[in-house]
mmCIF file with all atom_site columns, C-alpha atoms in Angstrom:
data_model
loop_
_atom_site.group_PDB
_atom_site.id
_atom_site.type_symbol
_atom_site.label_atom_id
_atom_site.label_alt_id
_atom_site.label_comp_id
_atom_site.label_asym_id
_atom_site.label_entity_id
_atom_site.label_seq_id
_atom_site.pdbx_PDB_ins_code
_atom_site.Cartn_x
_atom_site.Cartn_y
_atom_site.Cartn_z
_atom_site.occupancy
_atom_site.B_iso_or_equiv
_atom_site.pdbx_formal_charge
_atom_site.auth_seq_id
_atom_site.auth_comp_id
_atom_site.auth_asym_id
_atom_site.auth_atom_id
_atom_site.pdbx_PDB_model_num
ATOM 1   C CA . MET A 1 1   ? -134.587 33.256 27.997 1.00 43.00 ? 1   MET A CA 1
ATOM 2   C CA . SER A 1 2   ? -135.300 31.536 24.712 1.00 46.00 ? 2   SER A CA 1
ATOM 3   C CA . ASP A 1 3   ? -132.488 29.936 22.756 1.00 48.00 ? 3   ASP A CA 1
ATOM 4   C CA . PRO A 1 4   ? -133.792 30.939 19.273 1.00 43.00 ? 4   PRO A CA 1
ATOM 5   C CA . ILE A 1 5   ? -132.975 34.548 20.078 1.00 45.00 ? 5   ILE A CA 1
ATOM 6   C CA . ARG A 1 6   ? -129.452 33.546 21.058 1.00 46.00 ? 6   ARG A CA 1
ATOM 7   C CA . SER A 1 7   ? -129.022 31.484 17.863 1.00 44.00 ? 7   SER A CA 1
ATOM 8   C CA . ARG A 1 8   ? -128.112 34.596 15.857 1.00 48.00 ? 8   ARG A CA 1
ATOM 9   C CA . ARG A 1 9   ? -124.706 34.598 17.593 1.00 50.00 ? 9   ARG A CA 1
ATOM 10  C CA . GLY A 1 10  ? -123.693 31.567 15.566 1.00 50.00 ? 10  GLY A CA 1
ATOM 11  C CA . GLY A 1 11  ? -121.236 28.872 16.475 1.00 49.00 ? 11  GLY A CA 1
ATOM 12  C CA . ALA A 1 12  ? -121.785 25.629 18.311 1.00 53.00 ? 12  ALA A CA 1
ATOM 13  C CA . PRO A 1 13  ? -123.473 25.792 21.709 1.00 55.00 ? 13  PRO A CA 1
ATOM 14  C CA . PRO A 1 14  ? -121.061 25.443 24.628 1.00 54.00 ? 14  PRO A CA 1
ATOM 15  C CA . THR A 1 15  ? -120.729 22.066 26.289 1.00 61.00 ? 15  THR A CA 1
ATOM 16  C CA . PRO A 1 16  ? -122.075 21.727 29.863 1.00 60.00 ? 16  PRO A CA 1
ATOM 17  C CA . ASN A 1 17  ? -118.561 22.021 31.380 1.00 67.00 ? 17  ASN A CA 1
ATOM 18  C CA . GLU A 1 18  ? -117.456 24.852 29.078 1.00 65.00 ? 18  GLU A CA 1
ATOM 19  C CA . PRO A 1 19  ? -118.350 28.394 30.253 1.00 64.00 ? 19  PRO A CA 1
ATOM 20  C CA . LYS A 1 20  ? -120.489 30.438 27.878 1.00 69.00 ? 20  LYS A CA 1
ATOM 21  C CA . PRO A 1 21  ? -118.550 33.344 26.376 1.00 68.00 ? 21  PRO A CA 1
ATOM 22  C CA . ALA A 1 22  ? -119.905 36.740 27.370 1.00 71.00 ? 22  ALA A CA 1
ATOM 23  C CA . PRO A 1 23  ? -121.951 38.245 24.517 1.00 77.00 ? 23  PRO A CA 1
ATOM 24  C CA . THR A 1 24  ? -120.892 41.527 23.005 1.00 79.00 ? 24  THR A CA 1
ATOM 25  C CA . LEU A 1 25  ? -122.969 44.649 23.530 1.00 79.00 ? 25  LEU A CA 1
ATOM 26  C CA . GLU A 1 26  ? -124.060 44.505 19.907 1.00 83.00 ? 26  GLU A CA 1
ATOM 27  C CA . GLU A 1 27  ? -125.290 40.916 20.364 1.00 87.00 ? 27  GLU A CA 1
ATOM 28  C CA . CYS A 1 28  ? -127.262 41.934 23.449 1.00 86.00 ? 28  CYS A CA 1
ATOM 29  C CA . LEU A 1 29  ? -128.874 44.820 21.564 1.00 88.00 ? 29  LEU A CA 1
ATOM 30  C CA . LEU A 1 30  ? -129.779 42.496 18.689 1.00 91.00 ? 30  LEU A CA 1
ATOM 31  C CA . ASP A 1 31  ? -131.274 40.007 21.175 1.00 90.00 ? 31  ASP A CA 1
ATOM 32  C CA . LEU A 1 32  ? -133.330 42.755 22.781 1.00 89.00 ? 32  LEU A CA 1
ATOM 33  C CA . GLN A 1 33  ? -134.494 43.943 19.371 1.00 91.00 ? 33  GLN A CA 1
ATOM 34  C CA . ASP A 1 34  ? -135.522 40.378 18.425 1.00 91.00 ? 34  ASP A CA 1
ATOM 35  C CA . LEU A 1 35  ? -137.360 39.955 21.717 1.00 89.00 ? 35  LEU A CA 1
ATOM 36  C CA . ILE A 1 36  ? -139.350 43.152 21.163 1.00 88.00 ? 36  ILE A CA 1
ATOM 37  C CA . GLU A 1 37  ? -140.001 42.470 17.463 1.00 89.00 ? 37  GLU A CA 1
ATOM 38  C CA . HIS A 1 38  ? -141.347 38.974 18.181 1.00 88.00 ? 38  HIS A CA 1
ATOM 39  C CA . ALA A 1 39  ? -143.309 39.947 21.314 1.00 87.00 ? 39  ALA A CA 1
ATOM 40  C CA . ARG A 1 40  ? -147.089 39.628 21.401 1.00 88.00 ? 40  ARG A CA 1
ATOM 41  C CA . SER A 1 41  ? -148.876 42.928 20.636 1.00 86.00 ? 41  SER A CA 1
ATOM 42  C CA . MET A 1 42  ? -151.278 44.541 23.074 1.00 84.00 ? 42  MET A CA 1
ATOM 43  C CA . PRO A 1 43  ? -154.808 44.838 21.635 1.00 84.00 ? 43  PRO A CA 1
ATOM 44  C CA . MET A 1 44  ? -155.532 48.255 20.133 1.00 85.00 ? 44  MET A CA 1
ATOM 45  C CA . SER A 1 45  ? -152.073 49.537 21.048 1.00 82.00 ? 45  SER A CA 1
ATOM 46  C CA . ALA A 1 46  ? -148.575 49.899 19.603 1.00 83.00 ? 46  ALA A CA 1
ATOM 47  C CA . SER A 1 47  ? -147.227 48.367 22.819 1.00 86.00 ? 47  SER A CA 1
ATOM 48  C CA . VAL A 1 48  ? -146.062 44.790 23.183 1.00 86.00 ? 48  VAL A CA 1
ATOM 49  C CA . LEU A 1 49  ? -145.883 42.340 26.062 1.00 86.00 ? 49  LEU A CA 1
ATOM 50  C CA . VAL A 1 50  ? -142.374 41.163 26.848 1.00 86.00 ? 50  VAL A CA 1
ATOM 51  C CA . SER A 1 51  ? -141.086 38.994 29.619 1.00 87.00 ? 51  SER A CA 1
ATOM 52  C CA . ARG A 1 52  ? -139.491 41.103 32.306 1.00 88.00 ? 52  ARG A CA 1
ATOM 53  C CA . ASP A 1 53  ? -137.065 38.252 33.084 1.00 92.00 ? 53  ASP A CA 1
ATOM 54  C CA . ASP A 1 54  ? -135.972 38.009 29.426 1.00 89.00 ? 54  ASP A CA 1
ATOM 55  C CA . VAL A 1 55  ? -135.349 41.753 29.121 1.00 87.00 ? 55  VAL A CA 1
ATOM 56  C CA . LEU A 1 56  ? -133.581 41.982 32.459 1.00 90.00 ? 56  LEU A CA 1
ATOM 57  C CA . GLY A 1 57  ? -131.475 38.952 31.529 1.00 89.00 ? 57  GLY A CA 1
ATOM 58  C CA . ILE A 1 58  ? -130.364 40.579 28.285 1.00 86.00 ? 58  ILE A CA 1
ATOM 59  C CA . ILE A 1 59  ? -129.595 43.837 30.094 1.00 86.00 ? 59  ILE A CA 1
ATOM 60  C CA . ASP A 1 60  ? -127.593 41.860 32.677 1.00 86.00 ? 60  ASP A CA 1
ATOM 61  C CA . GLU A 1 61  ? -125.583 40.208 29.878 1.00 85.00 ? 61  GLU A CA 1
ATOM 62  C CA . ALA A 1 62  ? -124.933 43.625 28.325 1.00 82.00 ? 62  ALA A CA 1
ATOM 63  C CA . MET A 1 63  ? -123.729 44.974 31.655 1.00 82.00 ? 63  MET A CA 1
ATOM 64  C CA . ARG A 1 64  ? -121.399 41.982 32.066 1.00 80.00 ? 64  ARG A CA 1
ATOM 65  C CA . GLY A 1 65  ? -120.011 42.674 28.579 1.00 76.00 ? 65  GLY A CA 1
ATOM 66  C CA . LEU A 1 66  ? -119.247 46.322 29.352 1.00 78.00 ? 66  LEU A CA 1
ATOM 67  C CA . PRO A 1 67  ? -115.915 45.613 31.093 1.00 79.00 ? 67  PRO A CA 1
ATOM 68  C CA . GLU A 1 68  ? -114.710 43.771 27.976 1.00 78.00 ? 68  GLU A CA 1
ATOM 69  C CA . GLU A 1 69  ? -115.682 46.696 25.756 1.00 76.00 ? 69  GLU A CA 1
ATOM 70  C CA . ILE A 1 70  ? -113.961 49.142 28.099 1.00 81.00 ? 70  ILE A CA 1
ATOM 71  C CA . GLN A 1 71  ? -110.879 46.919 28.232 1.00 82.00 ? 71  GLN A CA 1
ATOM 72  C CA . ARG A 1 72  ? -110.838 46.858 24.419 1.00 83.00 ? 72  ARG A CA 1
ATOM 73  C CA . ALA A 1 73  ? -110.992 50.665 24.323 1.00 84.00 ? 73  ALA A CA 1
ATOM 74  C CA . ARG A 1 74  ? -108.111 50.881 26.800 1.00 86.00 ? 74  ARG A CA 1
ATOM 75  C CA . TRP A 1 75  ? -106.162 48.412 24.692 1.00 89.00 ? 75  TRP A CA 1
ATOM 76  C CA . LEU A 1 76  ? -106.739 50.596 21.617 1.00 88.00 ? 76  LEU A CA 1
ATOM 77  C CA . ILE A 1 77  ? -105.471 53.653 23.478 1.00 89.00 ? 77  ILE A CA 1
ATOM 78  C CA . LYS A 1 78  ? -102.400 51.719 24.653 1.00 91.00 ? 78  LYS A CA 1
ATOM 79  C CA . GLU A 1 79  ? -101.774 50.496 21.092 1.00 90.00 ? 79  GLU A CA 1
ATOM 80  C CA . ARG A 1 80  ? -102.075 54.072 19.815 1.00 89.00 ? 80  ARG A CA 1
ATOM 81  C CA . ASP A 1 81  ? -99.593  55.306 22.407 1.00 90.00 ? 81  ASP A CA 1
ATOM 82  C CA . GLN A 1 82  ? -97.122  52.540 21.519 1.00 93.00 ? 82  GLN A CA 1
ATOM 83  C CA . PHE A 1 83  ? -97.564  53.319 17.840 1.00 90.00 ? 83  PHE A CA 1
ATOM 84  C CA . LEU A 1 84  ? -96.856  57.008 18.457 1.00 89.00 ? 84  LEU A CA 1
ATOM 85  C CA . VAL A 1 85  ? -93.732  56.180 20.496 1.00 92.00 ? 85  VAL A CA 1
ATOM 86  C CA . GLU A 1 86  ? -92.452  53.929 17.711 1.00 92.00 ? 86  GLU A CA 1
ATOM 87  C CA . ALA A 1 87  ? -93.261  56.554 15.066 1.00 89.00 ? 87  ALA A CA 1
ATOM 88  C CA . ARG A 1 88  ? -91.367  59.212 17.029 1.00 91.00 ? 88  ARG A CA 1
ATOM 89  C CA . ARG A 1 89  ? -88.424  56.861 17.543 1.00 93.00 ? 89  ARG A CA 1
ATOM 90  C CA . ASP A 1 90  ? -88.363  56.013 13.829 1.00 91.00 ? 90  ASP A CA 1
ATOM 91  C CA . ALA A 1 91  ? -88.574  59.699 12.949 1.00 89.00 ? 91  ALA A CA 1
ATOM 92  C CA . ASN A 1 92  ? -85.684  60.474 15.302 1.00 92.00 ? 92  ASN A CA 1
ATOM 93  C CA . LEU A 1 93  ? -83.623  57.673 13.776 1.00 92.00 ? 93  LEU A CA 1
ATOM 94  C CA . ILE A 1 94  ? -84.317  59.020 10.296 1.00 89.00 ? 94  ILE A CA 1
ATOM 95  C CA . ILE A 1 95  ? -83.420  62.544 11.414 1.00 89.00 ? 95  ILE A CA 1
ATOM 96  C CA . GLU A 1 96  ? -80.183  61.356 13.047 1.00 90.00 ? 96  GLU A CA 1
ATOM 97  C CA . SER A 1 97  ? -79.350  59.336 9.966  1.00 90.00 ? 97  SER A CA 1
ATOM 98  C CA . ALA A 1 98  ? -79.963  62.361 7.754  1.00 85.00 ? 98  ALA A CA 1
ATOM 99  C CA . ARG A 1 99  ? -77.757  64.544 9.943  1.00 82.00 ? 99  ARG A CA 1
ATOM 100 C CA . ALA A 1 100 ? -74.969  61.950 9.992  1.00 83.00 ? 100 ALA A CA 1
ATOM 101 C CA . GLN A 1 101 ? -75.139  61.640 6.241  1.00 78.00 ? 101 GLN A CA 1
ATOM 102 C CA . ALA A 1 102 ? -75.019  65.425 5.888  1.00 72.00 ? 102 ALA A CA 1
ATOM 103 C CA . GLU A 1 103 ? -71.905  65.637 8.065  1.00 74.00 ? 103 GLU A CA 1
ATOM 104 C CA . ARG A 1 104 ? -70.121  63.067 5.903  1.00 72.00 ? 104 ARG A CA 1
ATOM 105 C CA . MET A 1 105 ? -70.739  65.194 2.839  1.00 65.00 ? 105 MET A CA 1
ATOM 106 C CA . VAL A 1 106 ? -68.818  68.230 4.132  1.00 58.00 ? 106 VAL A CA 1
ATOM 107 C CA . GLU A 1 107 ? -65.779  67.980 1.849  1.00 61.00 ? 107 GLU A CA 1
ATOM 108 C CA . ARG A 1 108 ? -66.477  70.743 -0.611 1.00 60.00 ? 108 ARG A CA 1
ATOM 109 C CA . ILE A 1 109 ? -68.650  73.810 -0.531 1.00 66.00 ? 109 ILE A CA 1
ATOM 110 C CA . GLU A 1 110 ? -70.950  72.572 -3.315 1.00 73.00 ? 110 GLU A CA 1
ATOM 111 C CA . ILE A 1 111 ? -71.208  69.194 -1.684 1.00 72.00 ? 111 ILE A CA 1
ATOM 112 C CA . VAL A 1 112 ? -71.914  70.856 1.668  1.00 71.00 ? 112 VAL A CA 1
ATOM 113 C CA . ARG A 1 113 ? -74.729  72.966 0.172  1.00 82.00 ? 113 ARG A CA 1
ATOM 114 C CA . GLU A 1 114 ? -76.233  69.956 -1.526 1.00 80.00 ? 114 GLU A CA 1
ATOM 115 C CA . ALA A 1 115 ? -75.881  67.906 1.640  1.00 81.00 ? 115 ALA A CA 1
ATOM 116 C CA . ARG A 1 116 ? -77.683  70.557 3.666  1.00 86.00 ? 116 ARG A CA 1
ATOM 117 C CA . ARG A 1 117 ? -80.490  70.748 1.137  1.00 90.00 ? 117 ARG A CA 1
ATOM 118 C CA . VAL A 1 118 ? -80.857  66.954 1.061  1.00 92.00 ? 118 VAL A CA 1
ATOM 119 C CA . ALA A 1 119 ? -80.631  66.704 4.851  1.00 90.00 ? 119 ALA A CA 1
ATOM 120 C CA . ASP A 1 120 ? -83.215  69.429 5.321  1.00 94.00 ? 120 ASP A CA 1
ATOM 121 C CA . GLN A 1 121 ? -85.515  67.708 2.843  1.00 95.00 ? 121 GLN A CA 1
ATOM 122 C CA . MET A 1 122 ? -85.015  64.378 4.616  1.00 92.00 ? 122 MET A CA 1
ATOM 123 C CA . VAL A 1 123 ? -85.737  65.991 7.984  1.00 92.00 ? 123 VAL A CA 1
ATOM 124 C CA . PHE A 1 124 ? -88.808  67.686 6.532  1.00 95.00 ? 124 PHE A CA 1
ATOM 125 C CA . ASP A 1 125 ? -89.972  64.408 4.959  1.00 93.00 ? 125 ASP A CA 1
ATOM 126 C CA . ALA A 1 126 ? -89.329  62.486 8.185  1.00 91.00 ? 126 ALA A CA 1
ATOM 127 C CA . GLU A 1 127 ? -91.229  65.032 10.257 1.00 93.00 ? 127 GLU A CA 1
ATOM 128 C CA . SER A 1 128 ? -94.077  65.027 7.723  1.00 94.00 ? 128 SER A CA 1
ATOM 129 C CA . ASP A 1 129 ? -94.222  61.231 7.810  1.00 91.00 ? 129 ASP A CA 1
ATOM 130 C CA . ALA A 1 130 ? -94.187  61.236 11.613 1.00 90.00 ? 130 ALA A CA 1
ATOM 131 C CA . ARG A 1 131 ? -97.018  63.806 11.691 1.00 94.00 ? 131 ARG A CA 1
ATOM 132 C CA . ARG A 1 132 ? -99.015  61.815 9.161  1.00 93.00 ? 132 ARG A CA 1
ATOM 133 C CA . LEU A 1 133 ? -98.530  58.558 11.091 1.00 89.00 ? 133 LEU A CA 1
ATOM 134 C CA . ARG A 1 134 ? -99.481  60.249 14.370 1.00 90.00 ? 134 ARG A CA 1
ATOM 135 C CA . ASN A 1 135 ? -102.613 61.789 12.794 1.00 93.00 ? 135 ASN A CA 1
ATOM 136 C CA . GLU A 1 136 ? -103.654 58.462 11.272 1.00 92.00 ? 136 GLU A CA 1
ATOM 137 C CA . ALA A 1 137 ? -103.219 56.695 14.607 1.00 88.00 ? 137 ALA A CA 1
ATOM 138 C CA . GLU A 1 138 ? -105.203 59.360 16.454 1.00 91.00 ? 138 GLU A CA 1
ATOM 139 C CA . ASP A 1 139 ? -107.979 59.278 13.821 1.00 92.00 ? 139 ASP A CA 1
ATOM 140 C CA . TYR A 1 140 ? -108.202 55.496 14.085 1.00 90.00 ? 140 TYR A CA 1
ATOM 141 C CA . VAL A 1 141 ? -108.433 55.532 17.876 1.00 88.00 ? 141 VAL A CA 1
ATOM 142 C CA . ALA A 1 142 ? -110.955 58.395 17.796 1.00 91.00 ? 142 ALA A CA 1
ATOM 143 C CA . GLY A 1 143 ? -113.106 56.364 15.390 1.00 91.00 ? 143 GLY A CA 1
ATOM 144 C CA . GLN A 1 144 ? -112.965 53.300 17.627 1.00 89.00 ? 144 GLN A CA 1
ATOM 145 C CA . LEU A 1 145 ? -113.843 55.350 20.703 1.00 88.00 ? 145 LEU A CA 1
ATOM 146 C CA . LEU A 1 146 ? -116.763 56.927 18.803 1.00 92.00 ? 146 LEU A CA 1
ATOM 147 C CA . LYS A 1 147 ? -118.097 53.461 17.948 1.00 91.00 ? 147 LYS A CA 1
ATOM 148 C CA . PHE A 1 148 ? -117.781 52.487 21.600 1.00 88.00 ? 148 PHE A CA 1
ATOM 149 C CA . GLU A 1 149 ? -119.631 55.652 22.657 1.00 91.00 ? 149 GLU A CA 1
ATOM 150 C CA . GLU A 1 150 ? -122.423 54.947 20.140 1.00 92.00 ? 150 GLU A CA 1
ATOM 151 C CA . THR A 1 151 ? -122.753 51.395 21.439 1.00 90.00 ? 151 THR A CA 1
ATOM 152 C CA . LEU A 1 152 ? -123.086 52.675 25.002 1.00 88.00 ? 152 LEU A CA 1
ATOM 153 C CA . GLU A 1 153 ? -125.682 55.242 23.874 1.00 92.00 ? 153 GLU A CA 1
ATOM 154 C CA . ASP A 1 154 ? -127.647 52.467 22.118 1.00 89.00 ? 154 ASP A CA 1
ATOM 155 C CA . ILE A 1 155 ? -127.662 50.408 25.309 1.00 88.00 ? 155 ILE A CA 1
ATOM 156 C CA . LEU A 1 156 ? -128.848 53.395 27.312 1.00 90.00 ? 156 LEU A CA 1
ATOM 157 C CA . ALA A 1 157 ? -131.647 54.098 24.804 1.00 91.00 ? 157 ALA A CA 1
ATOM 158 C CA . VAL A 1 158 ? -132.782 50.453 24.808 1.00 90.00 ? 158 VAL A CA 1
ATOM 159 C CA . THR A 1 159 ? -132.724 50.387 28.603 1.00 90.00 ? 159 THR A CA 1
ATOM 160 C CA . ARG A 1 160 ? -134.817 53.557 28.801 1.00 92.00 ? 160 ARG A CA 1
ATOM 161 C CA . ARG A 1 161 ? -137.339 52.216 26.272 1.00 90.00 ? 161 ARG A CA 1
ATOM 162 C CA . GLY A 1 162 ? -137.561 48.973 28.201 1.00 86.00 ? 162 GLY A CA 1
ATOM 163 C CA . ARG A 1 163 ? -138.204 50.796 31.459 1.00 88.00 ? 163 ARG A CA 1
ATOM 164 C CA . SER A 1 164 ? -140.908 52.910 29.795 1.00 88.00 ? 164 SER A CA 1
ATOM 165 C CA . ARG A 1 165 ? -142.592 49.814 28.395 1.00 87.00 ? 165 ARG A CA 1
ATOM 166 C CA . PHE A 1 166 ? -142.536 48.117 31.790 1.00 85.00 ? 166 PHE A CA 1
ATOM 167 C CA . ALA A 1 167 ? -144.128 51.174 33.387 1.00 85.00 ? 167 ALA A CA 1
ATOM 168 C CA . LEU A 1 168 ? -146.817 51.243 30.665 1.00 86.00 ? 168 LEU A CA 1
ATOM 169 C CA . GLN A 1 169 ? -147.406 47.520 31.020 1.00 85.00 ? 169 GLN A CA 1
ATOM 170 C CA . LYS A 1 170 ? -147.844 47.897 34.786 1.00 84.00 ? 170 LYS A CA 1
ATOM 171 C CA . GLU A 1 171 ? -150.411 50.682 34.271 1.00 83.00 ? 171 GLU A CA 1
ATOM 172 C CA . VAL A 1 172 ? -152.345 48.535 31.772 1.00 80.00 ? 172 VAL A CA 1
ATOM 173 C CA . GLU A 1 173 ? -152.329 45.585 34.175 1.00 81.00 ? 173 GLU A CA 1
ATOM 174 C CA . GLU A 1 174 ? -153.608 47.787 37.013 1.00 80.00 ? 174 GLU A CA 1
ATOM 175 C CA . GLU A 1 175 ? -156.410 49.146 34.802 1.00 80.00 ? 175 GLU A CA 1
ATOM 176 C CA . VAL A 1 176 ? -157.404 45.609 33.770 1.00 76.00 ? 176 VAL A CA 1
ATOM 177 C CA . GLU A 1 177 ? -157.504 44.546 37.447 1.00 78.00 ? 177 GLU A CA 1
ATOM 178 C CA . GLU A 1 178 ? -159.655 47.555 38.339 1.00 75.00 ? 178 GLU A CA 1
ATOM 179 C CA . GLU A 1 179 ? -162.087 46.735 35.517 1.00 74.00 ? 179 GLU A CA 1
ATOM 180 C CA . GLN A 1 180 ? -162.292 43.104 36.636 1.00 72.00 ? 180 GLN A CA 1
ATOM 181 C CA . ASP A 1 181 ? -162.972 44.197 40.228 1.00 65.00 ? 181 ASP A CA 1
ATOM 182 C CA . PHE A 1 182 ? -165.691 46.530 38.956 1.00 62.00 ? 182 PHE A CA 1
ATOM 183 C CA . PHE A 1 183 ? -167.434 43.757 36.988 1.00 60.00 ? 183 PHE A CA 1
ATOM 184 C CA . ASP A 1 184 ? -167.051 41.314 39.882 1.00 58.00 ? 184 ASP A CA 1
ATOM 185 C CA . GLN A 1 185 ? -168.961 43.756 42.118 1.00 59.00 ? 185 GLN A CA 1
ATOM 186 C CA . ASP A 1 186 ? -171.883 43.826 39.637 1.00 55.00 ? 186 ASP A CA 1
ATOM 187 C CA . TYR A 1 187 ? -172.031 40.052 39.685 1.00 55.00 ? 187 TYR A CA 1
ATOM 188 C CA . LEU A 1 188 ? -172.022 39.958 43.486 1.00 54.00 ? 188 LEU A CA 1
ATOM 189 C CA . ASP A 1 189 ? -174.777 42.630 43.620 1.00 55.00 ? 189 ASP A CA 1
ATOM 190 C CA . ASP A 1 190 ? -177.053 40.517 41.354 1.00 55.00 ? 190 ASP A CA 1
ATOM 191 C CA . GLU A 1 191 ? -176.890 37.542 43.703 1.00 57.00 ? 191 GLU A CA 1
#
């Protein structure tokens, strides 16, 4: 594969003893796009000629990067779950604190009524905050998982287009060989 395509990743090239970091799926897709955009066009066709080894190499890198992307998605889910546990624990602490405060205010009837109203409001506020925090965490994780799904769909689409182009390229090569064989027969007949 050519290094100019890889140069878009930035950073210094790895030293000979240092292992190359696995590219992200997005980097692989950008490399594949560059390869196709800079490929030589087929005469009288919208198709291009690309090196099978280059495309397969990029697809191989993308496949090696998939476990990292999946691990990142699992990490996000784990972080969300931890966040929800902490939010519930905080909400329970707030609720318990509100109840304890309400019990301390039970000296007079007016104070008791006010304490109940305040405690109920605090419980309501705490539950509302806990719901809001839980919804925000779930929305964030859902957004991250959607991005991951879109990335996987992009890889699948690029892979399918690549396979179609290889099949078309093979057909064109077979037609060219048949035409050459046909013209070679005319030359042999003239002798």
